[in-house]
Amino acid sequence: MKYQSKILIVDDDENVRKSLTTLLSYENYEIFTASDGMGAIVKVFETNPDVVLLDIEMSGIDGFDVCSHLRNDPKFSEIPIIMITGLNDKESRLRGIKAGVDDFISKPFDADELIAKINTISQIGRYRNINLERKKLEWAISNSDNGYLIINQKDEIIYLNGQAKNYLYLNGNEQAYKTDSFINIATRSYACEPMESWEDWKSSSSVKNNIPLFLIRAETKDANAFYLEAQVMELSANSETNWIVRLRDVSSEIGLRSESVKLNHLIAHKLNTPLSIASLSLELLSEDPIISANKELSEIVENGLVGTERLSVQINDMIDYINSDSLFSKDDSMKVTDIPMIVEDVKSKLHINFIRVTSEIKYDEMRISISKADMEVIIFEIVENAKKFNASDIEILISVKSGTELVLEFANNGDPIPVEQMNSVWNPYFQAEKNFTGQIKGMGLGLATVATLVWNKGGICNISNRDDGYGVIVRLEFLIDEKSAKEQSSEHLYAH
C-alpha cells in the first residue's frame, strides 16, 4: 500500500486552512491543522507529520518561534518545514532560514508549485529518516551478540556482521567468505544438525515452519559442546531472493535443558525401588490383621527400615551428584561390551523383555567416545519412547561404519512418526503442550535429550520410518577411540 504522507497546516486564517486542505486532499495526503503556534507544537507531538506548512504571523507564538522550538527538540528537529510568506518578503525569508526553515511558498499559492514542493520535501524527509533508521540498525547489528548473515540464491554470503565472523572463524580473512558457500564455511568448524533439515534449509516450507537448525561443535577435552541456533528469514524483492540467517549461542540453554532431564531421570529411577519397598512394607503393616503379633510386626518394621535406609543412601548420592561441578559425566569413553548390560538394566526398569541385541562385529576391547552414564540415558529414552508408541519388538544392531564410527540401530515395530513431526524430534526446544511438564505430544523430551548427548560427543542422529514394515528406526553414530579402532576387526560375527 502506498505511503500516505502526513501534512500539518498551521495558519490563523480559517479560509487559508480550508483552501489548503481542499487543495491537498486530492493528493492522498493525511491532513492535520492548527490555528496558532502553540496548537502547532501540540499537533506535532501528537501526529509527527512528514511536512509542516507554517504561517509566519499568528497570535501568541509566531512561525519563527515554532520553527526554532521544533529544531531544538531532538525528536522533531528533522521534520521538513515550508514557511508561507509574502511574494517579496525578503526579510521573512532570511529570518526563516536562520530559524531552520527548509523551503518557502509565497501567497497567493500556485497549486502545482505547492504540491511539487511538498512531494519533494516529504520524500527527502522520508529518505532522511530511512537513512537514520538504517544507521541505527547497522549499529545494532554490528554490536549484537548474535551473528547475522545475508545469503543469496547461490548460497554465497553477501553480508555478515562481526559476531558472525567470530562464529565462522572469518576474522582477519575478509575474502574467505566471498570464495565459498555458506554451508561449506559452516561445516569446516561445525556439524549441521539435523542433517535432513539442512538439506533444504532455504525452502519456503522450512522457513515458514521455522524448522530448527543447529551448528554444533562437539565437546573436546578442553571445551564443552558449543551450539548455535540458526534462524532463517526469506527476503524477496522483484525476482531476487535472499535469506537472513541469525546465529544465536544456545549452548547454556541446551545444556541446562539436558542436565534437567538427566536429573529428573536420575531421581525417578534411583528413588523407584526403595520407595516401592517402603510403600509395600507400610501397606502390609496397615492391612495385617495380626498387627499385634510382635514377631510379624518386627519383620515388617525391619523391611521398612531397610527400605528407608536404602532411600537415604540414594538421596545422599543425588545430593553429591547435584553438588558436583557438572551433572554431565566427565568420563571420556565407555566399553562397547557394557551396552548389552545396559540394555538388560533398561529391560528390568521398564518391565519388558522384547529387546534383542545383535552384532555384526567383534568388540571385546572397543571403546567409544561417550560415557556409560550418558549411554544409559540414551538407551533408556529410546526404548521408553518405543514402548510409549506401542512397540512390542525392539532390535538393537551394533555395527561399524568406515572403521571409525560405531553404529547403534534401534528398530522397533511401534507407531510410525507423523510427517509433521519428523523434523522436530531432535529439537531441544520442541514443546507442543502449553505448560512444560516434560510430557509432551509426539516424541517428547527424551529424543531431544538423546540428540544433545550424542551431538555433544560429535556423534550423529537419524530417525526414519521403516521401509520393510510398521515401525521406526533410530540410528546413532559414535566415534570409536582411535586405539580400539585400530584393534577392531569386522570379520567376526556373533550375537548377544
CSV table of C-alpha atoms in Angstrom, one decimal:
chain,number,residue,atom,x,y,z
A,1,MET,CA,0.0,0.0,0.0
A,2,LYS,CA,1.3,3.4,-1.0
A,3,TYR,CA,2.5,5.5,2.0
A,4,GLN,CA,0.2,8.4,2.9
A,5,SER,CA,2.2,11.5,3.9
A,6,LYS,CA,1.0,13.4,6.9
A,7,ILE,CA,0.8,17.2,6.3
A,8,LEU,CA,0.3,19.7,9.2
A,9,ILE,CA,-1.2,23.1,8.0
A,10,VAL,CA,-0.6,25.9,10.5
A,11,ASP,CA,-2.4,29.2,9.9
A,12,ASP,CA,-4.6,31.5,11.9
A,13,ASP,CA,-6.8,32.3,8.9
A,14,GLU,CA,-9.5,29.7,8.7
A,15,ASN,CA,-10.1,30.3,5.0
A,16,VAL,CA,-6.4,29.6,4.3
A,17,ARG,CA,-6.6,26.4,6.2
A,18,LYS,CA,-9.7,25.3,4.4
A,19,SER,CA,-8.3,26.2,0.9
A,20,LEU,CA,-5.0,24.4,1.6
A,21,THR,CA,-6.9,21.3,3.0
A,22,THR,CA,-9.1,21.2,-0.1
A,23,LEU,CA,-6.2,21.6,-2.5
A,24,LEU,CA,-4.0,18.9,-0.8
A,25,SER,CA,-6.9,16.4,-0.2
A,26,TYR,CA,-6.8,15.5,-3.9
A,27,GLU,CA,-3.2,14.3,-3.5
A,28,ASN,CA,-3.9,11.5,-1.0
A,29,TYR,CA,-2.3,13.3,1.9
A,30,GLU,CA,-3.4,12.9,5.5
A,31,ILE,CA,-4.2,16.5,6.6
A,32,PHE,CA,-4.0,18.0,10.1
A,33,THR,CA,-4.5,21.6,11.0
A,34,ALA,CA,-3.6,24.1,13.8
A,35,SER,CA,-4.7,27.7,14.2
A,36,ASP,CA,-1.8,29.1,16.3
A,37,GLY,CA,1.8,28.4,17.3
A,38,MET,CA,1.1,26.6,20.5
A,39,GLY,CA,-1.5,24.4,18.8
A,40,ALA,CA,1.1,23.7,16.1
A,41,ILE,CA,3.6,22.4,18.6
A,42,VAL,CA,0.9,20.2,20.3
A,43,LYS,CA,-0.1,18.8,16.9
A,44,VAL,CA,3.5,17.9,16.0
A,45,PHE,CA,3.8,15.9,19.2
A,46,GLU,CA,0.5,14.2,18.5
A,47,THR,CA,0.9,13.4,14.8
A,48,ASN,CA,4.7,13.5,14.0
A,49,PRO,CA,3.9,14.9,10.5
A,50,ASP,CA,6.1,14.5,7.4
A,51,VAL,CA,5.8,18.2,6.4
A,52,VAL,CA,4.7,21.3,8.2
A,53,LEU,CA,3.2,24.2,6.3
A,54,LEU,CA,3.8,27.1,8.6
A,55,ASP,CA,2.4,30.7,8.5
A,56,ILE,CA,4.5,33.5,9.9
A,57,GLU,CA,2.2,35.9,11.7
A,58,MET,CA,0.0,34.2,14.3
A,59,SER,CA,-1.3,35.2,17.7
A,60,GLY,CA,0.9,34.2,20.6
A,61,ILE,CA,3.9,32.2,19.2
A,62,ASP,CA,4.7,33.2,15.6
A,63,GLY,CA,6.0,30.9,12.9
A,64,PHE,CA,9.7,31.7,13.6
A,65,ASP,CA,9.3,30.7,17.3
A,66,VAL,CA,7.5,27.5,16.3
A,67,CYS,CA,10.3,26.6,13.9
A,68,SER,CA,13.0,27.3,16.5
A,69,HIS,CA,11.2,25.2,19.1
A,70,LEU,CA,11.0,22.2,16.8
A,71,ARG,CA,14.6,22.5,15.7
A,72,ASN,CA,15.7,22.4,19.3
A,73,ASP,CA,13.8,19.2,20.0
A,74,PRO,CA,15.8,16.1,19.0
A,75,LYS,CA,12.7,14.1,18.3
A,76,PHE,CA,11.3,16.6,15.8
A,77,SER,CA,14.3,18.5,14.6
A,78,GLU,CA,14.4,16.8,11.2
A,79,ILE,CA,10.8,17.5,10.3
A,80,PRO,CA,10.7,19.5,7.0
A,81,ILE,CA,9.1,22.9,7.4
A,82,ILE,CA,7.7,25.0,4.5
A,83,MET,CA,7.0,28.6,5.5
A,84,ILE,CA,4.2,30.6,4.0
A,85,THR,CA,5.4,34.2,3.1
A,86,GLY,CA,4.5,37.2,1.1
A,87,LEU,CA,5.6,37.4,-2.5
A,88,ASN,CA,8.5,39.8,-1.9
A,89,ASP,CA,9.1,39.3,1.8
A,90,LYS,CA,12.9,39.0,1.7
A,91,GLU,CA,13.3,39.8,5.4
A,92,SER,CA,11.0,37.0,6.5
A,93,ARG,CA,12.8,34.5,4.3
A,94,LEU,CA,16.2,35.4,5.9
A,95,ARG,CA,14.7,35.1,9.4
A,96,GLY,CA,13.1,31.8,8.3
A,97,ILE,CA,16.4,30.4,7.0
A,98,LYS,CA,18.1,31.3,10.3
A,99,ALA,CA,15.3,29.6,12.3
A,100,GLY,CA,15.7,26.4,10.3
A,101,VAL,CA,13.0,26.6,7.6
A,102,ASP,CA,13.6,24.2,4.7
A,103,ASP,CA,11.6,25.9,1.9
A,104,PHE,CA,9.2,28.8,1.3
A,105,ILE,CA,5.9,29.2,-0.6
A,106,SER,CA,4.5,32.6,-1.4
A,107,LYS,CA,0.9,33.9,-1.3
A,108,PRO,CA,-1.1,33.6,-3.5
A,109,PHE,CA,-0.3,29.9,-3.9
A,110,ASP,CA,0.5,28.2,-7.2
A,111,ALA,CA,-1.1,24.8,-6.7
A,112,ASP,CA,1.3,22.9,-8.9
A,113,GLU,CA,4.3,24.5,-7.2
A,114,LEU,CA,3.0,23.8,-3.7
A,115,ILE,CA,2.3,20.2,-4.5
A,116,ALA,CA,5.7,19.7,-6.1
A,117,LYS,CA,7.4,21.3,-3.1
A,118,ILE,CA,5.5,19.1,-0.7
A,119,ASN,CA,6.1,15.9,-2.7
A,120,THR,CA,9.9,16.6,-3.0
A,121,ILE,CA,10.4,17.7,0.6
A,122,SER,CA,8.4,14.9,2.1
A,123,GLN,CA,10.4,12.3,0.1
A,124,ILE,CA,13.6,13.9,1.2
A,125,GLY,CA,12.4,13.7,4.8
A,126,ARG,CA,11.4,10.1,4.5
A,127,TYR,CA,14.8,9.2,2.9
A,128,ARG,CA,16.5,11.1,5.7
A,129,ASN,CA,14.5,9.1,8.3
A,130,ILE,CA,15.1,5.8,6.5
A,131,ASN,CA,18.8,6.5,6.4
A,132,LEU,CA,18.8,7.4,10.1
A,133,GLU,CA,17.0,4.1,10.9
A,134,ARG,CA,19.4,2.2,8.7
A,135,LYS,CA,22.3,3.6,10.6
A,136,LYS,CA,20.7,2.7,13.9
A,137,LEU,CA,20.0,-0.8,12.6
A,138,GLU,CA,23.6,-1.2,11.3
A,139,TRP,CA,25.0,-0.1,14.6
A,140,ALA,CA,22.7,-2.5,16.5
A,141,ILE,CA,23.6,-5.4,14.2
A,142,SER,CA,27.3,-4.6,14.3
A,143,ASN,CA,27.3,-4.6,18.1
A,144,SER,CA,24.9,-7.5,18.5
A,145,ASP,CA,25.8,-10.7,20.5
A,146,ASN,CA,24.1,-12.6,17.7
A,147,GLY,CA,25.6,-13.4,14.3
A,148,TYR,CA,23.8,-12.1,11.2
A,149,LEU,CA,24.4,-13.1,7.6
A,150,ILE,CA,22.7,-12.4,4.3
A,151,ILE,CA,22.8,-15.4,1.9
A,152,ASN,CA,22.0,-15.2,-1.8
A,153,GLN,CA,20.5,-17.8,-4.1
A,154,LYS,CA,23.9,-19.2,-4.9
A,155,ASP,CA,24.5,-19.9,-1.2
A,156,GLU,CA,27.1,-17.1,-1.1
A,157,ILE,CA,27.5,-14.8,1.9
A,158,ILE,CA,26.9,-11.2,0.7
A,159,TYR,CA,26.9,-9.7,4.2
A,160,LEU,CA,27.9,-10.8,7.7
A,161,ASN,CA,28.4,-8.8,10.9
A,162,GLY,CA,31.3,-9.1,13.3
A,163,GLN,CA,29.8,-11.7,15.6
A,164,ALA,CA,29.1,-13.9,12.5
A,165,LYS,CA,32.7,-13.6,11.5
A,166,ASN,CA,33.7,-14.7,15.0
A,167,TYR,CA,31.4,-17.7,15.0
A,168,LEU,CA,32.5,-18.8,11.5
A,169,TYR,CA,36.2,-18.1,12.2
A,170,LEU,CA,36.5,-15.5,9.4
A,171,ASN,CA,38.1,-12.7,11.3
A,172,GLY,CA,41.3,-11.4,9.5
A,173,ASN,CA,40.3,-13.1,6.3
A,174,GLU,CA,37.8,-10.8,4.6
A,175,GLN,CA,37.9,-12.6,1.2
A,176,ALA,CA,37.4,-16.1,2.6
A,177,TYR,CA,33.6,-15.9,2.7
A,178,LYS,CA,33.4,-14.5,-0.8
A,179,THR,CA,35.0,-17.5,-2.5
A,180,ASP,CA,33.0,-20.3,-0.8
A,181,SER,CA,29.4,-21.2,0.1
A,182,PHE,CA,27.9,-20.6,3.5
A,183,ILE,CA,27.4,-24.3,4.1
A,184,ASN,CA,31.0,-25.2,3.2
A,185,ILE,CA,32.3,-22.5,5.5
A,186,ALA,CA,30.0,-23.6,8.3
A,187,THR,CA,30.9,-27.3,8.0
A,188,ARG,CA,34.6,-26.5,8.4
A,189,SER,CA,34.0,-26.0,12.1
A,190,TYR,CA,30.6,-27.3,12.9
A,191,ALA,CA,28.3,-30.2,12.3
A,192,CYS,CA,25.0,-29.2,10.7
A,193,GLU,CA,22.1,-30.8,12.6
A,194,PRO,CA,19.6,-32.2,12.0
A,195,MET,CA,21.2,-33.1,8.6
A,196,GLU,CA,17.8,-33.7,7.0
A,197,SER,CA,16.6,-30.2,7.8
A,198,TRP,CA,19.8,-28.6,6.5
A,199,GLU,CA,19.4,-30.3,3.1
A,200,ASP,CA,16.6,-27.9,2.2
A,201,TRP,CA,17.0,-25.1,4.7
A,202,LYS,CA,16.3,-22.3,2.3
A,203,SER,CA,13.0,-23.8,1.0
A,204,SER,CA,9.8,-21.8,1.6
A,205,SER,CA,8.3,-24.5,3.7
A,206,SER,CA,11.3,-24.8,6.0
A,207,VAL,CA,11.5,-21.0,6.5
A,208,LYS,CA,7.7,-20.7,7.0
A,209,ASN,CA,7.6,-23.6,9.5
A,210,ASN,CA,10.7,-22.3,11.4
A,211,ILE,CA,12.4,-25.7,11.1
A,212,PRO,CA,15.0,-25.9,13.9
A,213,LEU,CA,18.6,-25.8,12.6
A,214,PHE,CA,21.8,-26.0,14.7
A,215,LEU,CA,25.5,-25.7,14.1
A,216,ILE,CA,27.3,-27.8,16.7
A,217,ARG,CA,30.9,-28.0,17.7
A,218,ALA,CA,31.4,-31.3,19.5
A,219,GLU,CA,32.8,-31.5,23.1
A,220,THR,CA,36.5,-31.8,23.4
A,221,LYS,CA,38.9,-32.5,26.2
A,222,ASP,CA,39.4,-28.8,26.8
A,223,ALA,CA,35.9,-27.3,25.9
A,224,ASN,CA,32.3,-28.1,26.3
A,225,ALA,CA,30.0,-28.6,23.3
A,226,PHE,CA,29.0,-25.4,21.6
A,227,TYR,CA,25.6,-24.9,20.0
A,228,LEU,CA,24.5,-22.2,17.5
A,229,GLU,CA,20.8,-22.0,16.7
A,230,ALA,CA,20.3,-20.8,13.1
A,231,GLN,CA,17.0,-18.9,12.3
A,232,VAL,CA,16.2,-18.1,8.7
A,233,MET,CA,14.0,-15.3,7.2
A,234,GLU,CA,13.4,-15.1,3.5
A,235,LEU,CA,13.8,-11.7,1.7
A,236,SER,CA,12.2,-11.3,-1.7
A,237,ALA,CA,12.5,-8.2,-3.9
A,238,ASN,CA,11.3,-8.4,-7.5
A,239,SER,CA,12.9,-11.6,-8.9
A,240,GLU,CA,15.7,-11.7,-6.4
A,241,THR,CA,15.5,-13.7,-3.2
A,242,ASN,CA,18.0,-13.6,-0.3
A,243,TRP,CA,17.9,-15.1,3.2
A,244,ILE,CA,18.8,-13.5,6.5
A,245,VAL,CA,20.4,-16.0,8.9
A,246,ARG,CA,20.6,-15.3,12.6
A,247,LEU,CA,23.2,-17.3,14.6
A,248,ARG,CA,22.5,-17.4,18.4
A,249,ASP,CA,24.6,-19.1,21.0
A,250,VAL,CA,22.2,-21.5,22.8
A,251,SER,CA,24.8,-23.7,24.5
A,252,SER,CA,23.7,-22.8,28.0
A,253,GLU,CA,20.0,-23.2,27.3
A,254,ILE,CA,20.5,-26.7,25.7
A,255,GLY,CA,23.0,-27.7,28.4
A,256,LEU,CA,20.5,-26.7,31.2
A,257,ARG,CA,17.6,-28.5,29.5
A,258,SER,CA,19.7,-31.6,29.1
A,259,GLU,CA,21.0,-31.5,32.7
A,260,SER,CA,17.5,-31.0,33.9
A,261,VAL,CA,16.2,-34.1,32.1
A,262,LYS,CA,19.1,-36.2,33.2
A,263,LEU,CA,18.5,-35.1,36.8
A,264,ASN,CA,14.8,-36.0,36.5
A,265,HIS,CA,15.8,-39.3,35.0
A,266,LEU,CA,18.2,-40.0,37.9
A,267,ILE,CA,15.6,-39.0,40.6
A,268,ALA,CA,12.8,-41.1,39.1
A,269,HIS,CA,14.8,-44.3,38.8
A,270,LYS,CA,17.1,-44.0,41.8
A,271,LEU,CA,14.1,-43.5,44.1
A,272,ASN,CA,11.8,-46.0,42.5
A,273,THR,CA,13.0,-49.3,44.1
A,274,PRO,CA,13.5,-48.1,47.7
A,275,LEU,CA,10.2,-46.2,47.7
A,276,SER,CA,8.4,-49.3,46.4
A,277,ILE,CA,9.9,-51.4,49.3
A,278,ALA,CA,8.9,-48.8,51.9
A,279,SER,CA,5.5,-48.4,50.4
A,280,LEU,CA,4.9,-52.2,50.3
A,281,SER,CA,6.1,-52.6,53.9
A,282,LEU,CA,3.8,-49.8,55.2
A,283,GLU,CA,0.9,-51.3,53.2
A,284,LEU,CA,1.4,-54.7,54.7
A,285,LEU,CA,1.7,-53.2,58.1
A,286,SER,CA,-1.6,-51.4,57.8
A,287,GLU,CA,-3.5,-54.4,56.4
A,288,ASP,CA,-2.1,-57.2,58.5
A,289,PRO,CA,-4.9,-58.5,60.8
A,290,ILE,CA,-2.4,-59.8,63.3
A,291,ILE,CA,-0.7,-56.4,63.7
A,292,SER,CA,-0.3,-57.0,67.4
A,293,ALA,CA,1.9,-60.1,66.9
A,294,ASN,CA,5.4,-58.9,67.8
A,295,LYS,CA,7.3,-61.3,65.5
A,296,GLU,CA,5.5,-60.3,62.3
A,297,LEU,CA,5.4,-56.6,63.4
A,298,SER,CA,9.2,-56.7,63.9
A,299,GLU,CA,9.7,-58.3,60.4
A,300,ILE,CA,7.5,-55.7,58.7
A,301,VAL,CA,9.2,-52.8,60.6
A,302,GLU,CA,12.6,-54.2,59.7
A,303,ASN,CA,11.6,-54.3,56.0
A,304,GLY,CA,10.5,-50.7,56.3
A,305,LEU,CA,13.8,-49.7,57.9
A,306,VAL,CA,15.8,-51.4,55.2
A,307,GLY,CA,13.8,-49.5,52.5
A,308,THR,CA,14.2,-46.3,54.4
A,309,GLU,CA,17.9,-46.8,54.8
A,310,ARG,CA,18.3,-47.5,51.1
A,311,LEU,CA,16.3,-44.4,50.2
A,312,SER,CA,18.6,-42.3,52.5
A,313,VAL,CA,21.7,-43.7,50.7
A,314,GLN,CA,20.3,-42.8,47.3
A,315,ILE,CA,19.3,-39.3,48.4
A,316,ASN,CA,22.8,-38.7,49.6
A,317,ASP,CA,24.1,-39.9,46.3
A,318,MET,CA,21.9,-37.5,44.5
A,319,ILE,CA,22.9,-34.6,46.7
A,320,ASP,CA,26.6,-35.4,45.9
A,321,TYR,CA,25.7,-35.6,42.2
A,322,ILE,CA,23.9,-32.3,42.2
A,323,ASN,CA,26.8,-30.6,44.1
A,324,SER,CA,29.4,-31.9,41.7
A,325,ASP,CA,31.0,-29.5,39.1
A,326,SER,CA,28.6,-30.7,36.4
A,327,LEU,CA,25.7,-33.0,36.0
A,328,PHE,CA,27.4,-34.4,32.9
A,329,SER,CA,29.7,-37.3,33.3
A,330,LYS,CA,33.3,-36.4,33.0
A,331,ASP,CA,34.1,-39.9,31.5
A,332,ASP,CA,35.5,-39.6,28.0
A,333,SER,CA,34.6,-43.1,26.8
A,334,MET,CA,33.0,-46.5,27.6
A,335,LYS,CA,33.4,-50.1,26.7
A,336,VAL,CA,31.1,-51.3,23.9
A,337,THR,CA,30.8,-54.6,26.0
A,338,ASP,CA,28.8,-52.6,28.5
A,339,ILE,CA,25.9,-51.9,26.0
A,340,PRO,CA,24.2,-55.4,26.4
A,341,MET,CA,24.4,-55.0,30.2
A,342,ILE,CA,22.8,-51.5,30.0
A,343,VAL,CA,20.1,-53.0,27.8
A,344,GLU,CA,19.4,-55.7,30.4
A,345,ASP,CA,19.1,-53.0,33.1
A,346,VAL,CA,16.7,-51.0,31.0
A,347,LYS,CA,14.5,-54.1,30.4
A,348,SER,CA,14.3,-54.5,34.1
A,349,LYS,CA,13.4,-50.9,34.8
A,350,LEU,CA,10.7,-50.8,32.1
A,351,HIS,CA,9.4,-54.3,32.9
A,352,ILE,CA,9.8,-55.5,29.3
A,353,ASN,CA,11.6,-58.5,27.7
A,354,PHE,CA,11.2,-57.8,23.9
A,355,ILE,CA,14.6,-56.3,23.2
A,356,ARG,CA,17.3,-58.2,21.3
A,357,VAL,CA,20.9,-57.1,20.9
A,358,THR,CA,22.7,-58.4,17.8
A,359,SER,CA,26.1,-57.5,16.4
A,360,GLU,CA,28.0,-57.6,13.1
A,361,ILE,CA,31.4,-57.1,14.8
A,362,LYS,CA,33.7,-58.3,17.4
A,363,TYR,CA,34.0,-55.5,20.0
A,364,ASP,CA,35.8,-57.1,23.0
A,365,GLU,CA,38.3,-54.2,23.5
A,366,MET,CA,36.4,-51.5,21.7
A,367,ARG,CA,35.7,-48.2,23.4
A,368,ILE,CA,33.5,-45.3,22.1
A,369,SER,CA,33.6,-41.6,22.9
A,370,ILE,CA,30.7,-41.3,25.3
A,371,SER,CA,30.3,-42.0,29.0
A,372,LYS,CA,28.5,-45.1,30.3
A,373,ALA,CA,26.1,-42.8,32.3
A,374,ASP,CA,25.1,-40.9,29.2
A,375,MET,CA,24.6,-44.2,27.2
A,376,GLU,CA,22.3,-45.4,30.0
A,377,VAL,CA,20.1,-42.3,29.5
A,378,ILE,CA,20.3,-42.7,25.7
A,379,ILE,CA,19.2,-46.3,25.6
A,380,PHE,CA,16.5,-45.8,28.3
A,381,GLU,CA,15.0,-42.8,26.5
A,382,ILE,CA,14.9,-44.6,23.1
A,383,VAL,CA,13.4,-47.8,24.4
A,384,GLU,CA,10.9,-46.0,26.6
A,385,ASN,CA,9.8,-43.9,23.7
A,386,ALA,CA,9.3,-47.0,21.6
A,387,LYS,CA,7.3,-48.6,24.3
A,388,LYS,CA,5.2,-45.4,24.6
A,389,PHE,CA,4.3,-45.8,20.9
A,390,ASN,CA,3.2,-49.4,21.1
A,391,ALA,CA,6.3,-51.3,20.2
A,392,SER,CA,6.3,-55.0,21.0
A,393,ASP,CA,9.7,-55.8,19.4
A,394,ILE,CA,12.9,-53.9,19.5
A,395,GLU,CA,16.2,-55.0,17.9
A,396,ILE,CA,19.4,-53.2,18.7
A,397,LEU,CA,22.0,-53.8,15.9
A,398,ILE,CA,25.7,-52.9,16.6
A,399,SER,CA,27.9,-52.3,13.6
A,400,VAL,CA,30.9,-50.3,12.5
A,401,LYS,CA,31.0,-47.6,9.8
A,402,SER,CA,34.3,-46.9,7.9
A,403,GLY,CA,36.2,-48.4,10.8
A,404,THR,CA,35.9,-45.1,12.8
A,405,GLU,CA,32.3,-45.0,13.9
A,406,LEU,CA,30.2,-47.4,16.0
A,407,VAL,CA,26.6,-47.5,14.8
A,408,LEU,CA,23.6,-48.4,17.0
A,409,GLU,CA,20.4,-49.0,15.2
A,410,PHE,CA,17.2,-49.3,17.3
A,411,ALA,CA,14.5,-50.9,15.0
A,412,ASN,CA,11.0,-51.3,16.5
A,413,ASN,CA,7.5,-52.2,15.3
A,414,GLY,CA,5.7,-49.4,17.0
A,415,ASP,CA,3.7,-46.5,15.6
A,416,PRO,CA,5.4,-44.6,12.7
A,417,ILE,CA,6.3,-41.0,13.1
A,418,PRO,CA,3.9,-38.4,11.7
A,419,VAL,CA,5.4,-36.5,8.8
A,420,GLU,CA,4.8,-33.1,10.5
A,421,GLN,CA,7.0,-34.2,13.5
A,422,MET,CA,9.8,-35.8,11.5
A,423,ASN,CA,11.9,-32.7,11.5
A,424,SER,CA,11.2,-31.8,15.1
A,425,VAL,CA,12.0,-34.9,17.1
A,426,TRP,CA,15.6,-33.9,17.8
A,427,ASN,CA,14.8,-30.3,18.6
A,428,PRO,CA,15.8,-29.4,22.2
A,429,TYR,CA,13.0,-26.8,22.2
A,430,PHE,CA,10.2,-28.9,20.7
A,431,GLN,CA,7.4,-28.5,23.2
A,432,ALA,CA,3.8,-29.0,22.0
A,433,GLU,CA,1.9,-28.6,25.3
A,434,LYS,CA,1.1,-25.3,26.8
A,435,ASN,CA,2.6,-25.9,30.2
A,436,PHE,CA,6.1,-27.5,30.3
A,437,THR,CA,5.7,-30.7,32.3
A,438,GLY,CA,8.2,-33.0,30.5
A,439,GLN,CA,5.3,-35.0,28.9
A,440,ILE,CA,4.5,-33.6,25.5
A,441,LYS,CA,2.7,-34.6,22.4
A,442,GLY,CA,4.8,-36.6,20.0
A,443,MET,CA,8.3,-37.7,20.6
A,444,GLY,CA,8.7,-35.9,23.9
A,445,LEU,CA,11.8,-34.6,25.5
A,446,GLY,CA,13.5,-38.0,25.6
A,447,LEU,CA,14.8,-37.9,22.0
A,448,ALA,CA,15.8,-34.3,22.3
A,449,THR,CA,18.0,-35.3,25.2
A,450,VAL,CA,19.4,-38.2,23.2
A,451,ALA,CA,20.4,-35.8,20.4
A,452,THR,CA,22.1,-33.4,22.8
A,453,LEU,CA,24.2,-36.2,24.4
A,454,VAL,CA,25.2,-37.7,21.0
A,455,TRP,CA,25.9,-34.3,19.4
A,456,ASN,CA,28.0,-33.2,22.4
A,457,LYS,CA,30.4,-36.0,21.6
A,458,GLY,CA,30.5,-35.4,17.8
A,459,GLY,CA,28.0,-38.2,17.0
A,460,ILE,CA,25.2,-38.3,14.5
A,461,CYS,CA,21.5,-39.0,15.0
A,462,ASN,CA,19.0,-40.1,12.3
A,463,ILE,CA,15.4,-41.3,12.6
A,464,SER,CA,13.1,-42.7,9.9
A,465,ASN,CA,10.0,-44.8,9.5
A,466,ARG,CA,10.8,-48.4,8.4
A,467,ASP,CA,10.7,-49.3,4.8
A,468,ASP,CA,10.2,-53.0,5.5
A,469,GLY,CA,7.1,-52.6,7.6
A,470,TYR,CA,5.4,-50.8,10.5
A,471,GLY,CA,7.8,-49.1,12.9
A,472,VAL,CA,10.7,-46.7,13.4
A,473,ILE,CA,14.5,-46.9,13.1
A,474,VAL,CA,16.7,-44.7,15.3
A,475,ARG,CA,20.3,-44.7,14.1
A,476,LEU,CA,23.1,-43.3,16.2
A,477,GLU,CA,26.8,-43.0,15.3
A,478,PHE,CA,29.6,-42.7,17.9
A,479,LEU,CA,33.3,-42.1,17.4
A,480,ILE,CA,35.4,-45.1,18.2
A,481,ASP,CA,38.5,-44.4,20.3
A,482,GLU,CA,41.5,-44.3,18.0
A,483,LYS,CA,43.4,-47.1,19.7
A,484,SER,CA,40.5,-49.5,19.8
A,485,ALA,CA,39.5,-48.6,16.2
A,486,LYS,CA,42.9,-50.0,15.0
A,487,GLU,CA,42.5,-53.2,17.0
A,488,GLN,CA,38.9,-53.8,16.0
A,489,SER,CA,38.2,-56.5,13.4
A,490,SER,CA,35.0,-56.5,11.4
A,491,GLU,CA,35.4,-60.1,10.2
A,492,HIS,CA,34.0,-61.8,13.3
A,493,LEU,CA,30.2,-62.1,13.6
A,494,TYR,CA,28.4,-63.1,16.7
A,495,ALA,CA,25.2,-62.3,18.6
A,496,HIS,CA,24.3,-61.5,22.1
